[in-house]
Each structure stands twice: as structure tokens, then as C-alpha cells.
Amino acid sequence: MRVSNRKRVLVTGGAGFLGSHLCERLLLDGCDVLCVDNFYSGTKDNVTHLIGNPHFELMRHDVTFPLYIEVDEIYNLACPASPIHYQWDPVQTTKTSVHGAINMLGLAKRTKAKILQASTSEVYGDPEVHPQQESYWGHVNPIGIRSCYDEGKRCAETLFFDYRRQHDLGIKVVRIFNTYGPRMHPNDGRVVSNFIVQALRGENITIYGDGSQTRSFCYVDDLIEGFVRMMATSHEITGPFNMGNPVEFTIKGLAETVLNLVGGPSKLVFKPLPQDDPKQRQPDISLVRAKLGWEPKIPLEEGLDQTVNYFRRFLGI
């Protein structure tokens, strides 16, 4: 018999960049939150301030192994998301996406919990369609150095929809486009954190390629709002939905914006583009606008300012 009416929510990868922000939001919304992480790319520092909250629990656990708990909702965010981290142990990255999905779907089936999969724009690969719509099946190299992540996430989506078809499970799938904000890892190799850290240290800013490739940058608070809205939808709404900022920026333009915010002596330095690095990333968010009434609200410069301030404190600069 339930004693509390509080919703019991599991966040896998909860000590990561996105997961820690999601845990904060769920606590504010009055949930009991179980944060599960193996601390491969996440860190306790991201959630230390939550540990005193009686409605927050932190557990060290790897989702490639089953978890036996009682929950009402599951946000499956577990998986290193930056190339530096997911290419370090590519076999484990694939296992985290695939075995992790199987274990969390099994848990959701047993407990009749709703479950949200944090998928990725990387399911589109190096897209031949621009901007990317959810109906596009992608252009992915299945044997490249990014495949452990790209194909792992694609397989996880397959599993989610097969569990839906076979067991009528309450699934939600969102495809995350580039997201940034406080608590990004300073050495994760992503352009926003790379550029800010290099600029704050007075180092030259490294651009791979000629800087004409594009990305779309969504501030973390906007994305978390999208997650929560998606989880609250009815059983019939499954996604996949793109979640990201539809405003497109060149990498060179981002570097110049960061330099303007930070100041200092840094200059732009250009290096060869890595293998299979996508040339374009821009979400079509028509579906999520129509179904959830969601779109990003925070402009790039405002979000970058918050992120720069975080890294100033983090680096002691």
C-alpha cells in the first residue's frame, strides 16, 4: 500500500550534465527522485547539493545490469554523450545503450511505469536532409568510430518501439540536439565547453574544419522543460520528437560569440575535421511544437553568459 502520493521517479545517468538538472526540476515538482549513475562521465559534484533533500536518493549502479526497485516513471539518460567519452570504451558505450535499454524497459514493464528514452540527433548521422525531421531515417556509418553511440541509440529506439508494440508499454522517445549550460564537463570535447574553457584560459580556440559546419544550441533549462512535458503526455503520444533549438549557427560564429563574451587574447585556429563529423545539425521541431506546445525560449547569448559564469567559478578564473 502506498503511503505517499509523491511520484517515484528514476533518473538513470542522473549525475550527468542533463541528469542533474532533471533531478533538480523533478524535486521542485514534488517528486521522490532516485538518481542512478556509475560515474563514468557523470560526477557526484553535480548532485552534492541535492543529497540533503529527503526526497532525493543517489545510487551507484551500471544500467547494463538489472535494477530491482519500484517506480512510477523512468527517464533513461544513461550513456556518455560526448565523442571523447563514448569513444574511450566503445563496446561499453554500445552495451550501455542496448543492454541499458533492455534492463530499463524490463523494469518499466514489471512496474507499469512510463519510460522516456533520451535519444539523440546522432541517429540521423551525417544527414542528407536539412533540417532534420523525425520521418528521416538517417545517413549513418555502421562501422565508423562514432557508430558505438549512433547505432547504440538507434537500436535503443528500436527496442523501445518493439516493447510498445509487443507489451503496450508507455514509452516516450526524444531526440536531443546540441544542448549546453552549467555543469557541462570541461573536458568533454564539445564545442561550447571547449570554446569557453579555451577562451577563459587565454588559449587559442580550436575549430575543426573551416568552421562553416552548423549546429543548433539549446539551453539546458529549455530541454528539461521539454522532457517533463513529454513525460506528462497521454499513452498515445510516443514520439520520437526532436528537441533542440531550430536556430542554426556556424561553428565559427559560435567561437566568435564566445570570444566577444569572454574577451582576452584568444585567436581562432583551424584543424582537420574528424571522421564522420556531421556537417549540419538543425532540428525541425514542428511536431513537438504541435504536440507539446514546446519550443526553446532562452537566446544563445543569454545561455552562453550563464555557462561562462559557471565555468569561471568552476575553473577559479
PDB file of C-alpha atoms in Angstrom:
ATOM      1  CA  MET A   1       0.000   0.000   0.000  1.00  0.00           C
ATOM      2  CA  ARG A   2       1.401   3.420  -0.993  1.00  0.00           C
ATOM      3  CA  VAL A   3       1.971   5.750   1.962  1.00  0.00           C
ATOM      4  CA  SER A   4       2.967   8.798  -0.083  1.00  0.00           C
ATOM      5  CA  ASN A   5       1.267  10.358  -3.089  1.00  0.00           C
ATOM      6  CA  ARG A   6       4.608  11.612  -4.371  1.00  0.00           C
ATOM      7  CA  LYS A   7       5.555  10.290  -7.778  1.00  0.00           C
ATOM      8  CA  ARG A   8       8.566   7.930  -7.625  1.00  0.00           C
ATOM      9  CA  VAL A   9      10.908   8.829 -10.487  1.00  0.00           C
ATOM     10  CA  LEU A  10      14.104   7.079 -11.565  1.00  0.00           C
ATOM     11  CA  VAL A  11      16.706   9.097 -13.496  1.00  0.00           C
ATOM     12  CA  THR A  12      19.489   6.959 -14.975  1.00  0.00           C
ATOM     13  CA  GLY A  13      22.618   8.965 -15.737  1.00  0.00           C
ATOM     14  CA  GLY A  14      21.266  11.331 -13.091  1.00  0.00           C
ATOM     15  CA  ALA A  15      24.678  12.657 -12.029  1.00  0.00           C
ATOM     16  CA  GLY A  16      25.496  13.778 -15.561  1.00  0.00           C
ATOM     17  CA  PHE A  17      25.053  17.210 -17.100  1.00  0.00           C
ATOM     18  CA  LEU A  18      21.431  16.766 -18.204  1.00  0.00           C
ATOM     19  CA  GLY A  19      20.511  14.275 -15.496  1.00  0.00           C
ATOM     20  CA  SER A  20      21.468  16.556 -12.614  1.00  0.00           C
ATOM     21  CA  HIS A  21      19.338  19.391 -13.998  1.00  0.00           C
ATOM     22  CA  LEU A  22      16.445  16.966 -14.466  1.00  0.00           C
ATOM     23  CA  CYS A  23      16.767  15.712 -10.860  1.00  0.00           C
ATOM     24  CA  GLU A  24      16.569  19.325  -9.636  1.00  0.00           C
ATOM     25  CA  ARG A  25      13.460  20.010 -11.704  1.00  0.00           C
ATOM     26  CA  LEU A  26      11.689  16.827 -10.550  1.00  0.00           C
ATOM     27  CA  LEU A  27      12.371  17.646  -6.896  1.00  0.00           C
ATOM     28  CA  LEU A  28      10.905  21.119  -7.454  1.00  0.00           C
ATOM     29  CA  ASP A  29       7.879  19.427  -8.982  1.00  0.00           C
ATOM     30  CA  GLY A  30       7.350  17.414  -5.774  1.00  0.00           C
ATOM     31  CA  CYS A  31       8.687  14.008  -6.861  1.00  0.00           C
ATOM     32  CA  ASP A  32      10.708  11.405  -4.991  1.00  0.00           C
ATOM     33  CA  VAL A  33      13.823  11.088  -7.137  1.00  0.00           C
ATOM     34  CA  LEU A  34      16.221   8.131  -7.367  1.00  0.00           C
ATOM     35  CA  CYS A  35      19.376   9.210  -9.213  1.00  0.00           C
ATOM     36  CA  VAL A  36      21.311   6.252 -10.629  1.00  0.00           C
ATOM     37  CA  ASP A  37      24.783   6.662 -12.127  1.00  0.00           C
ATOM     38  CA  ASN A  38      28.007   4.654 -12.464  1.00  0.00           C
ATOM     39  CA  PHE A  39      30.012   7.926 -12.526  1.00  0.00           C
ATOM     40  CA  TYR A  40      31.774   7.098 -15.786  1.00  0.00           C
ATOM     41  CA  SER A  41      31.108  10.555 -17.218  1.00  0.00           C
ATOM     42  CA  GLY A  42      28.805  11.911 -14.510  1.00  0.00           C
ATOM     43  CA  THR A  43      30.094  13.158 -11.160  1.00  0.00           C
ATOM     44  CA  LYS A  44      28.804  13.366  -7.600  1.00  0.00           C
ATOM     45  CA  ASP A  45      29.732  17.060  -7.643  1.00  0.00           C
ATOM     46  CA  ASN A  46      26.729  17.669  -9.933  1.00  0.00           C
ATOM     47  CA  VAL A  47      24.263  16.421  -7.308  1.00  0.00           C
ATOM     48  CA  THR A  48      26.042  17.020  -3.990  1.00  0.00           C
ATOM     49  CA  HIS A  49      23.744  19.962  -3.266  1.00  0.00           C
ATOM     50  CA  LEU A  50      20.726  17.628  -3.544  1.00  0.00           C
ATOM     51  CA  ILE A  51      21.929  14.907  -1.165  1.00  0.00           C
ATOM     52  CA  GLY A  52      20.462  16.566   1.948  1.00  0.00           C
ATOM     53  CA  ASN A  53      16.995  16.589   0.390  1.00  0.00           C
ATOM     54  CA  PRO A  54      14.885  13.797   1.995  1.00  0.00           C
ATOM     55  CA  HIS A  55      13.175  13.161  -1.345  1.00  0.00           C
ATOM     56  CA  PHE A  56      16.446  12.557  -3.224  1.00  0.00           C
ATOM     57  CA  GLU A  57      18.460   9.338  -3.255  1.00  0.00           C
ATOM     58  CA  LEU A  58      21.751   8.662  -5.046  1.00  0.00           C
ATOM     59  CA  MET A  59      22.739   5.127  -6.085  1.00  0.00           C
ATOM     60  CA  ARG A  60      25.906   3.928  -7.816  1.00  0.00           C
ATOM     61  CA  HIS A  61      24.730   1.450 -10.419  1.00  0.00           C
ATOM     62  CA  ASP A  62      25.525   0.484 -14.016  1.00  0.00           C
ATOM     63  CA  VAL A  63      22.393   0.110 -16.153  1.00  0.00           C
ATOM     64  CA  THR A  64      23.949  -2.769 -18.084  1.00  0.00           C
ATOM     65  CA  PHE A  65      22.891  -4.773 -15.005  1.00  0.00           C
ATOM     66  CA  PRO A  66      19.225  -5.125 -13.944  1.00  0.00           C
ATOM     67  CA  LEU A  67      17.788  -2.899 -11.231  1.00  0.00           C
ATOM     68  CA  TYR A  68      15.032  -4.109  -8.912  1.00  0.00           C
ATOM     69  CA  ILE A  69      13.083  -1.171  -7.493  1.00  0.00           C
ATOM     70  CA  GLU A  70       9.557   0.259  -7.537  1.00  0.00           C
ATOM     71  CA  VAL A  71       8.990   3.333  -9.690  1.00  0.00           C
ATOM     72  CA  ASP A  72       6.243   5.265 -11.462  1.00  0.00           C
ATOM     73  CA  GLU A  73       8.364   6.933 -14.151  1.00  0.00           C
ATOM     74  CA  ILE A  74      11.801   6.333 -15.658  1.00  0.00           C
ATOM     75  CA  TYR A  75      13.978   8.831 -17.513  1.00  0.00           C
ATOM     76  CA  ASN A  76      16.692   6.786 -19.235  1.00  0.00           C
ATOM     77  CA  LEU A  77      19.594   9.212 -19.750  1.00  0.00           C
ATOM     78  CA  ALA A  78      22.453   6.790 -19.024  1.00  0.00           C
ATOM     79  CA  CYS A  79      25.138   6.880 -21.727  1.00  0.00           C
ATOM     80  CA  PRO A  80      28.249   9.006 -22.280  1.00  0.00           C
ATOM     81  CA  ALA A  81      27.243  11.580 -24.888  1.00  0.00           C
ATOM     82  CA  SER A  82      30.435  13.314 -25.970  1.00  0.00           C
ATOM     83  CA  PRO A  83      32.775  11.696 -28.547  1.00  0.00           C
ATOM     84  CA  ILE A  84      35.777  11.791 -26.177  1.00  0.00           C
ATOM     85  CA  HIS A  85      33.870   9.804 -23.552  1.00  0.00           C
ATOM     86  CA  TYR A  86      31.908   7.396 -25.721  1.00  0.00           C
ATOM     87  CA  GLN A  87      34.886   6.538 -27.961  1.00  0.00           C
ATOM     88  CA  TRP A  88      37.118   5.744 -24.979  1.00  0.00           C
ATOM     89  CA  ASP A  89      35.320   2.414 -24.420  1.00  0.00           C
ATOM     90  CA  PRO A  90      33.112   1.941 -27.491  1.00  0.00           C
ATOM     91  CA  VAL A  91      31.986  -1.588 -26.572  1.00  0.00           C
ATOM     92  CA  GLN A  92      30.757  -0.370 -23.192  1.00  0.00           C
ATOM     93  CA  THR A  93      29.024   2.572 -24.901  1.00  0.00           C
ATOM     94  CA  THR A  94      27.022   0.205 -27.107  1.00  0.00           C
ATOM     95  CA  LYS A  95      26.251  -2.038 -24.137  1.00  0.00           C
ATOM     96  CA  THR A  96      25.034   0.961 -22.128  1.00  0.00           C
ATOM     97  CA  SER A  97      22.634   1.976 -24.899  1.00  0.00           C
ATOM     98  CA  VAL A  98      21.389  -1.525 -25.756  1.00  0.00           C
ATOM     99  CA  HIS A  99      21.620  -3.565 -22.516  1.00  0.00           C
ATOM    100  CA  GLY A 100      20.690  -0.458 -20.547  1.00  0.00           C
ATOM    101  CA  ALA A 101      17.541  -0.007 -22.645  1.00  0.00           C
ATOM    102  CA  ILE A 102      16.608  -3.672 -22.234  1.00  0.00           C
ATOM    103  CA  ASN A 103      17.040  -3.508 -18.456  1.00  0.00           C
ATOM    104  CA  MET A 104      15.126  -0.254 -18.033  1.00  0.00           C
ATOM    105  CA  LEU A 105      12.334  -1.409 -20.358  1.00  0.00           C
ATOM    106  CA  GLY A 106      12.104  -4.625 -18.350  1.00  0.00           C
ATOM    107  CA  LEU A 107      11.798  -2.586 -15.164  1.00  0.00           C
ATOM    108  CA  ALA A 108       9.120  -0.383 -16.747  1.00  0.00           C
ATOM    109  CA  LYS A 109       7.204  -3.456 -17.893  1.00  0.00           C
ATOM    110  CA  ARG A 110       7.255  -5.019 -14.416  1.00  0.00           C
ATOM    111  CA  THR A 111       6.276  -1.833 -12.578  1.00  0.00           C
ATOM    112  CA  LYS A 112       3.948  -0.494 -15.318  1.00  0.00           C
ATOM    113  CA  ALA A 113       5.992   2.724 -15.300  1.00  0.00           C
ATOM    114  CA  LYS A 114       6.119   5.282 -18.085  1.00  0.00           C
ATOM    115  CA  ILE A 115       9.620   5.441 -19.549  1.00  0.00           C
ATOM    116  CA  LEU A 116      11.364   8.184 -21.536  1.00  0.00           C
ATOM    117  CA  GLN A 117      14.383   7.461 -23.700  1.00  0.00           C
ATOM    118  CA  ALA A 118      16.913  10.248 -24.164  1.00  0.00           C
ATOM    119  CA  SER A 119      17.832   9.557 -27.780  1.00  0.00           C
ATOM    120  CA  THR A 120      19.929  11.837 -29.938  1.00  0.00           C
ATOM    121  CA  SER A 121      20.192  13.747 -33.188  1.00  0.00           C
ATOM    122  CA  GLU A 122      23.090  11.384 -33.939  1.00  0.00           C
ATOM    123  CA  VAL A 123      20.506   8.827 -35.115  1.00  0.00           C
ATOM    124  CA  TYR A 124      20.432  10.967 -38.290  1.00  0.00           C
ATOM    125  CA  GLY A 125      24.203  10.537 -38.817  1.00  0.00           C
ATOM    126  CA  ASP A 126      25.667  12.967 -41.355  1.00  0.00           C
ATOM    127  CA  PRO A 127      22.263  13.962 -42.726  1.00  0.00           C
ATOM    128  CA  GLU A 128      21.383  14.327 -46.385  1.00  0.00           C
ATOM    129  CA  VAL A 129      18.137  16.080 -45.388  1.00  0.00           C
ATOM    130  CA  HIS A 130      18.149  19.556 -43.860  1.00  0.00           C
ATOM    131  CA  PRO A 131      16.669  20.452 -41.438  1.00  0.00           C
ATOM    132  CA  GLN A 132      16.122  17.006 -39.954  1.00  0.00           C
ATOM    133  CA  GLN A 133      12.561  15.751 -39.499  1.00  0.00           C
ATOM    134  CA  GLU A 134      11.597  12.727 -37.415  1.00  0.00           C
ATOM    135  CA  SER A 135      10.468  10.924 -40.581  1.00  0.00           C
ATOM    136  CA  TYR A 136      14.067  10.943 -41.902  1.00  0.00           C
ATOM    137  CA  TRP A 137      15.768   7.560 -41.359  1.00  0.00           C
ATOM    138  CA  GLY A 138      19.296   8.915 -41.341  1.00  0.00           C
ATOM    139  CA  HIS A 139      22.661   8.521 -43.070  1.00  0.00           C
ATOM    140  CA  VAL A 140      24.791   6.628 -40.550  1.00  0.00           C
ATOM    141  CA  ASN A 141      28.109   4.804 -40.915  1.00  0.00           C
ATOM    142  CA  PRO A 142      27.541   1.496 -39.059  1.00  0.00           C
ATOM    143  CA  ILE A 143      31.258   0.710 -38.684  1.00  0.00           C
ATOM    144  CA  GLY A 144      32.834   4.117 -38.009  1.00  0.00           C
ATOM    145  CA  ILE A 145      34.336   5.477 -34.797  1.00  0.00           C
ATOM    146  CA  ARG A 146      31.051   7.192 -33.868  1.00  0.00           C
ATOM    147  CA  SER A 147      28.960   4.074 -34.549  1.00  0.00           C
ATOM    148  CA  CYS A 148      29.054   2.810 -30.963  1.00  0.00           C
ATOM    149  CA  TYR A 149      26.962   5.821 -29.966  1.00  0.00           C
ATOM    150  CA  ASP A 150      24.944   6.424 -33.151  1.00  0.00           C
ATOM    151  CA  GLU A 151      23.934   2.805 -33.699  1.00  0.00           C
ATOM    152  CA  GLY A 152      23.578   2.106 -29.978  1.00  0.00           C
ATOM    153  CA  LYS A 153      20.994   4.870 -29.725  1.00  0.00           C
ATOM    154  CA  ARG A 154      19.260   3.728 -32.906  1.00  0.00           C
ATOM    155  CA  CYS A 155      18.991   0.195 -31.513  1.00  0.00           C
ATOM    156  CA  ALA A 156      17.634   1.580 -28.223  1.00  0.00           C
ATOM    157  CA  GLU A 157      14.860   3.324 -30.164  1.00  0.00           C
ATOM    158  CA  THR A 158      14.084   0.009 -31.899  1.00  0.00           C
ATOM    159  CA  LEU A 159      13.786  -1.715 -28.530  1.00  0.00           C
ATOM    160  CA  PHE A 160      11.512   0.998 -27.154  1.00  0.00           C
ATOM    161  CA  PHE A 161       9.080   0.735 -30.048  1.00  0.00           C
ATOM    162  CA  ASP A 162       9.148  -3.069 -30.013  1.00  0.00           C
ATOM    163  CA  TYR A 163       8.294  -3.042 -26.300  1.00  0.00           C
ATOM    164  CA  ARG A 164       5.464  -0.675 -27.168  1.00  0.00           C
ATOM    165  CA  ARG A 165       4.138  -2.938 -29.927  1.00  0.00           C
ATOM    166  CA  GLN A 166       4.667  -6.196 -28.010  1.00  0.00           C
ATOM    167  CA  HIS A 167       3.741  -5.135 -24.457  1.00  0.00           C
ATOM    168  CA  ASP A 168       1.811  -1.854 -24.932  1.00  0.00           C
ATOM    169  CA  LEU A 169       4.426  -0.112 -22.772  1.00  0.00           C
ATOM    170  CA  GLY A 170       4.074   3.616 -22.105  1.00  0.00           C
ATOM    171  CA  ILE A 171       7.162   4.859 -23.957  1.00  0.00           C
ATOM    172  CA  LYS A 172       8.374   8.367 -24.815  1.00  0.00           C
ATOM    173  CA  VAL A 173      11.331   8.977 -27.152  1.00  0.00           C
ATOM    174  CA  VAL A 174      13.032  12.354 -27.590  1.00  0.00           C
ATOM    175  CA  ARG A 175      15.944  13.068 -29.921  1.00  0.00           C
ATOM    176  CA  ILE A 176      18.215  15.614 -28.273  1.00  0.00           C
ATOM    177  CA  PHE A 177      20.098  18.135 -30.378  1.00  0.00           C
ATOM    178  CA  ASN A 178      23.143  20.032 -29.056  1.00  0.00           C
ATOM    179  CA  THR A 179      22.419  21.202 -25.514  1.00  0.00           C
ATOM    180  CA  TYR A 180      24.646  23.352 -23.324  1.00  0.00           C
ATOM    181  CA  GLY A 181      24.692  25.025 -19.935  1.00  0.00           C
ATOM    182  CA  PRO A 182      26.176  24.864 -16.424  1.00  0.00           C
ATOM    183  CA  ARG A 183      27.665  21.500 -15.340  1.00  0.00           C
ATOM    184  CA  MET A 184      28.932  20.561 -18.764  1.00  0.00           C
ATOM    185  CA  HIS A 185      32.165  18.616 -18.340  1.00  0.00           C
ATOM    186  CA  PRO A 186      35.109  20.964 -19.048  1.00  0.00           C
ATOM    187  CA  ASN A 187      36.964  18.237 -20.981  1.00  0.00           C
ATOM    188  CA  ASP A 188      34.096  16.603 -22.853  1.00  0.00           C
ATOM    189  CA  GLY A 189      35.277  17.767 -26.276  1.00  0.00           C
ATOM    190  CA  ARG A 190      32.042  19.555 -27.157  1.00  0.00           C
ATOM    191  CA  VAL A 191      32.292  22.869 -28.925  1.00  0.00           C
ATOM    192  CA  VAL A 192      30.555  25.039 -26.312  1.00  0.00           C
ATOM    193  CA  SER A 193      32.625  23.820 -23.364  1.00  0.00           C
ATOM    194  CA  ASN A 194      35.816  23.660 -25.468  1.00  0.00           C
ATOM    195  CA  PHE A 195      35.458  27.226 -26.710  1.00  0.00           C
ATOM    196  CA  ILE A 196      34.542  28.683 -23.307  1.00  0.00           C
ATOM    197  CA  VAL A 197      37.338  26.903 -21.427  1.00  0.00           C
ATOM    198  CA  GLN A 198      39.934  27.836 -24.062  1.00  0.00           C
ATOM    199  CA  ALA A 199      38.812  31.470 -24.074  1.00  0.00           C
ATOM    200  CA  LEU A 200      38.799  31.715 -20.264  1.00  0.00           C
ATOM    201  CA  ARG A 201      42.342  30.296 -20.154  1.00  0.00           C
ATOM    202  CA  GLY A 202      43.519  32.685 -22.862  1.00  0.00           C
ATOM    203  CA  GLU A 203      44.290  29.782 -25.200  1.00  0.00           C
ATOM    204  CA  ASN A 204      43.621  29.765 -28.926  1.00  0.00           C
ATOM    205  CA  ILE A 205      40.171  28.446 -29.852  1.00  0.00           C
ATOM    206  CA  THR A 206      40.372  25.225 -31.856  1.00  0.00           C
ATOM    207  CA  ILE A 207      37.934  24.831 -34.749  1.00  0.00           C
ATOM    208  CA  TYR A 208      37.853  21.519 -36.619  1.00  0.00           C
ATOM    209  CA  GLY A 209      37.216  22.045 -40.318  1.00  0.00           C
ATOM    210  CA  ASP A 210      36.715  25.519 -41.757  1.00  0.00           C
ATOM    211  CA  GLY A 211      34.027  26.457 -39.214  1.00  0.00           C
ATOM    212  CA  SER A 212      31.230  26.538 -41.781  1.00  0.00           C
ATOM    213  CA  GLN A 213      29.582  23.398 -40.374  1.00  0.00           C
ATOM    214  CA  THR A 214      26.437  24.201 -38.413  1.00  0.00           C
ATOM    215  CA  ARG A 215      24.912  23.245 -35.080  1.00  0.00           C
ATOM    216  CA  SER A 216      21.804  24.304 -33.174  1.00  0.00           C
ATOM    217  CA  PHE A 217      22.307  25.045 -29.483  1.00  0.00           C
ATOM    218  CA  CYS A 218      19.570  24.588 -26.885  1.00  0.00           C
ATOM    219  CA  TYR A 219      19.980  25.810 -23.300  1.00  0.00           C
ATOM    220  CA  VAL A 220      19.593  23.041 -20.716  1.00  0.00           C
ATOM    221  CA  ASP A 221      16.596  24.564 -18.886  1.00  0.00           C
ATOM    222  CA  ASP A 222      14.604  24.610 -22.120  1.00  0.00           C
ATOM    223  CA  LEU A 223      15.404  20.954 -22.812  1.00  0.00           C
ATOM    224  CA  ILE A 224      14.434  19.824 -19.298  1.00  0.00           C
ATOM    225  CA  GLU A 225      11.094  21.593 -19.694  1.00  0.00           C
ATOM    226  CA  GLY A 226      10.608  19.551 -22.871  1.00  0.00           C
ATOM    227  CA  PHE A 227      11.406  16.284 -21.046  1.00  0.00           C
ATOM    228  CA  VAL A 228       8.872  16.984 -18.312  1.00  0.00           C
ATOM    229  CA  ARG A 229       6.169  17.966 -20.803  1.00  0.00           C
ATOM    230  CA  MET A 230       6.842  14.821 -22.836  1.00  0.00           C
ATOM    231  CA  MET A 231       6.554  12.538 -19.807  1.00  0.00           C
ATOM    232  CA  ALA A 232       3.207  14.151 -18.919  1.00  0.00           C
ATOM    233  CA  THR A 233       1.625  13.272 -22.275  1.00  0.00           C
ATOM    234  CA  SER A 234      -1.013  10.584 -22.770  1.00  0.00           C
ATOM    235  CA  HIS A 235      -0.293   6.939 -23.592  1.00  0.00           C
ATOM    236  CA  GLU A 236      -0.918   7.558 -27.297  1.00  0.00           C
ATOM    237  CA  ILE A 237       1.933  10.054 -27.652  1.00  0.00           C
ATOM    238  CA  THR A 238       5.266   8.250 -28.021  1.00  0.00           C
ATOM    239  CA  GLY A 239       7.452  10.390 -30.257  1.00  0.00           C
ATOM    240  CA  PRO A 240      10.120  10.282 -31.429  1.00  0.00           C
ATOM    241  CA  PHE A 241      10.240  14.058 -31.171  1.00  0.00           C
ATOM    242  CA  ASN A 242      13.191  16.292 -31.996  1.00  0.00           C
ATOM    243  CA  MET A 243      14.125  18.553 -29.085  1.00  0.00           C
ATOM    244  CA  GLY A 244      16.572  21.328 -29.777  1.00  0.00           C
ATOM    245  CA  ASN A 245      16.875  24.884 -30.911  1.00  0.00           C
ATOM    246  CA  PRO A 246      15.893  25.329 -34.576  1.00  0.00           C
ATOM    247  CA  VAL A 247      18.103  28.436 -34.905  1.00  0.00           C
ATOM    248  CA  GLU A 248      21.229  27.378 -36.805  1.00  0.00           C
ATOM    249  CA  PHE A 249      24.733  28.711 -36.062  1.00  0.00           C
ATOM    250  CA  THR A 250      28.064  28.073 -37.754  1.00  0.00           C
ATOM    251  CA  ILE A 251      30.835  26.760 -35.519  1.00  0.00           C
ATOM    252  CA  LYS A 252      32.948  29.783 -36.462  1.00  0.00           C
ATOM    253  CA  GLY A 253      30.064  32.077 -35.480  1.00  0.00           C
ATOM    254  CA  LEU A 254      29.772  30.329 -32.104  1.00  0.00           C
ATOM    255  CA  ALA A 255      33.508  30.767 -31.483  1.00  0.00           C
ATOM    256  CA  GLU A 256      33.278  34.481 -32.265  1.00  0.00           C
ATOM    257  CA  THR A 257      30.276  34.875 -29.927  1.00  0.00           C
ATOM    258  CA  VAL A 258      32.168  33.187 -27.089  1.00  0.00           C
ATOM    259  CA  LEU A 259      35.197  35.416 -27.711  1.00  0.00           C
ATOM    260  CA  ASN A 260      33.020  38.507 -27.549  1.00  0.00           C
ATOM    261  CA  LEU A 261      31.547  37.375 -24.212  1.00  0.00           C
ATOM    262  CA  VAL A 262      34.834  36.313 -22.597  1.00  0.00           C
ATOM    263  CA  GLY A 263      37.309  38.741 -24.162  1.00  0.00           C
ATOM    264  CA  GLY A 264      41.037  38.104 -23.916  1.00  0.00           C
ATOM    265  CA  PRO A 265      43.843  37.306 -26.367  1.00  0.00           C
ATOM    266  CA  SER A 266      42.495  34.041 -27.880  1.00  0.00           C
ATOM    267  CA  LYS A 267      42.576  33.597 -31.643  1.00  0.00           C
ATOM    268  CA  LEU A 268      40.820  31.084 -33.902  1.00  0.00           C
ATOM    269  CA  VAL A 269      42.922  28.096 -35.016  1.00  0.00           C
ATOM    270  CA  PHE A 270      41.681  25.627 -37.651  1.00  0.00           C
ATOM    271  CA  LYS A 271      42.410  21.859 -37.678  1.00  0.00           C
ATOM    272  CA  PRO A 272      41.206  18.925 -39.854  1.00  0.00           C
ATOM    273  CA  LEU A 273      37.631  17.710 -39.385  1.00  0.00           C
ATOM    274  CA  PRO A 274      37.313  14.335 -37.545  1.00  0.00           C
ATOM    275  CA  GLN A 275      35.934  11.247 -39.316  1.00  0.00           C
ATOM    276  CA  ASP A 276      32.132  11.150 -39.784  1.00  0.00           C
ATOM    277  CA  ASP A 277      31.660  14.524 -38.108  1.00  0.00           C
ATOM    278  CA  PRO A 278      28.278  15.793 -39.390  1.00  0.00           C
ATOM    279  CA  LYS A 279      28.328  18.961 -41.493  1.00  0.00           C
ATOM    280  CA  GLN A 280      24.865  20.140 -40.473  1.00  0.00           C
ATOM    281  CA  ARG A 281      22.640  19.831 -37.436  1.00  0.00           C
ATOM    282  CA  GLN A 282      19.307  21.631 -37.309  1.00  0.00           C
ATOM    283  CA  PRO A 283      16.107  20.167 -35.879  1.00  0.00           C
ATOM    284  CA  ASP A 284      12.703  20.578 -37.413  1.00  0.00           C
ATOM    285  CA  ILE A 285      10.612  20.956 -34.232  1.00  0.00           C
ATOM    286  CA  SER A 286       7.206  21.267 -35.901  1.00  0.00           C
ATOM    287  CA  LEU A 287       5.977  18.042 -34.292  1.00  0.00           C
ATOM    288  CA  VAL A 288       6.947  18.882 -30.731  1.00  0.00           C
ATOM    289  CA  ARG A 289       5.553  22.407 -31.141  1.00  0.00           C
ATOM    290  CA  ALA A 290       2.224  20.969 -32.280  1.00  0.00           C
ATOM    291  CA  LYS A 291       2.006  18.127 -29.747  1.00  0.00           C
ATOM    292  CA  LEU A 292       3.539  19.720 -26.629  1.00  0.00           C
ATOM    293  CA  GLY A 293       3.468  23.451 -27.321  1.00  0.00           C
ATOM    294  CA  TRP A 294       7.215  23.375 -26.620  1.00  0.00           C
ATOM    295  CA  GLU A 295       9.982  25.449 -28.136  1.00  0.00           C
ATOM    296  CA  PRO A 296      13.205  26.917 -26.726  1.00  0.00           C
ATOM    297  CA  LYS A 297      12.876  30.326 -25.049  1.00  0.00           C
ATOM    298  CA  ILE A 298      16.432  31.219 -23.993  1.00  0.00           C
ATOM    299  CA  PRO A 299      18.573  33.052 -26.608  1.00  0.00           C
ATOM    300  CA  LEU A 300      22.095  31.783 -27.288  1.00  0.00           C
ATOM    301  CA  GLU A 301      23.929  34.785 -25.811  1.00  0.00           C
ATOM    302  CA  GLU A 302      21.899  34.649 -22.583  1.00  0.00           C
ATOM    303  CA  GLY A 303      22.529  30.923 -22.185  1.00  0.00           C
ATOM    304  CA  LEU A 304      26.222  31.286 -23.046  1.00  0.00           C
ATOM    305  CA  ASP A 305      26.551  34.036 -20.436  1.00  0.00           C
ATOM    306  CA  GLN A 306      25.203  31.670 -17.751  1.00  0.00           C
ATOM    307  CA  THR A 307      27.544  28.927 -18.954  1.00  0.00           C
ATOM    308  CA  VAL A 308      30.598  31.224 -18.995  1.00  0.00           C
ATOM    309  CA  ASN A 309      29.823  32.309 -15.417  1.00  0.00           C
ATOM    310  CA  TYR A 310      29.618  28.654 -14.347  1.00  0.00           C
ATOM    311  CA  PHE A 311      32.998  27.831 -15.911  1.00  0.00           C
ATOM    312  CA  ARG A 312      34.580  30.935 -14.360  1.00  0.00           C
ATOM    313  CA  ARG A 313      33.569  29.618 -10.920  1.00  0.00           C
ATOM    314  CA  PHE A 314      34.462  26.016 -11.759  1.00  0.00           C
ATOM    315  CA  LEU A 315      37.922  26.896 -13.048  1.00  0.00           C
ATOM    316  CA  GLY A 316      38.523  29.621 -10.463  1.00  0.00           C
ATOM    317  CA  ILE A 317      39.229  32.222 -13.169  1.00  0.00           C
TER     318      ILE A 317
END
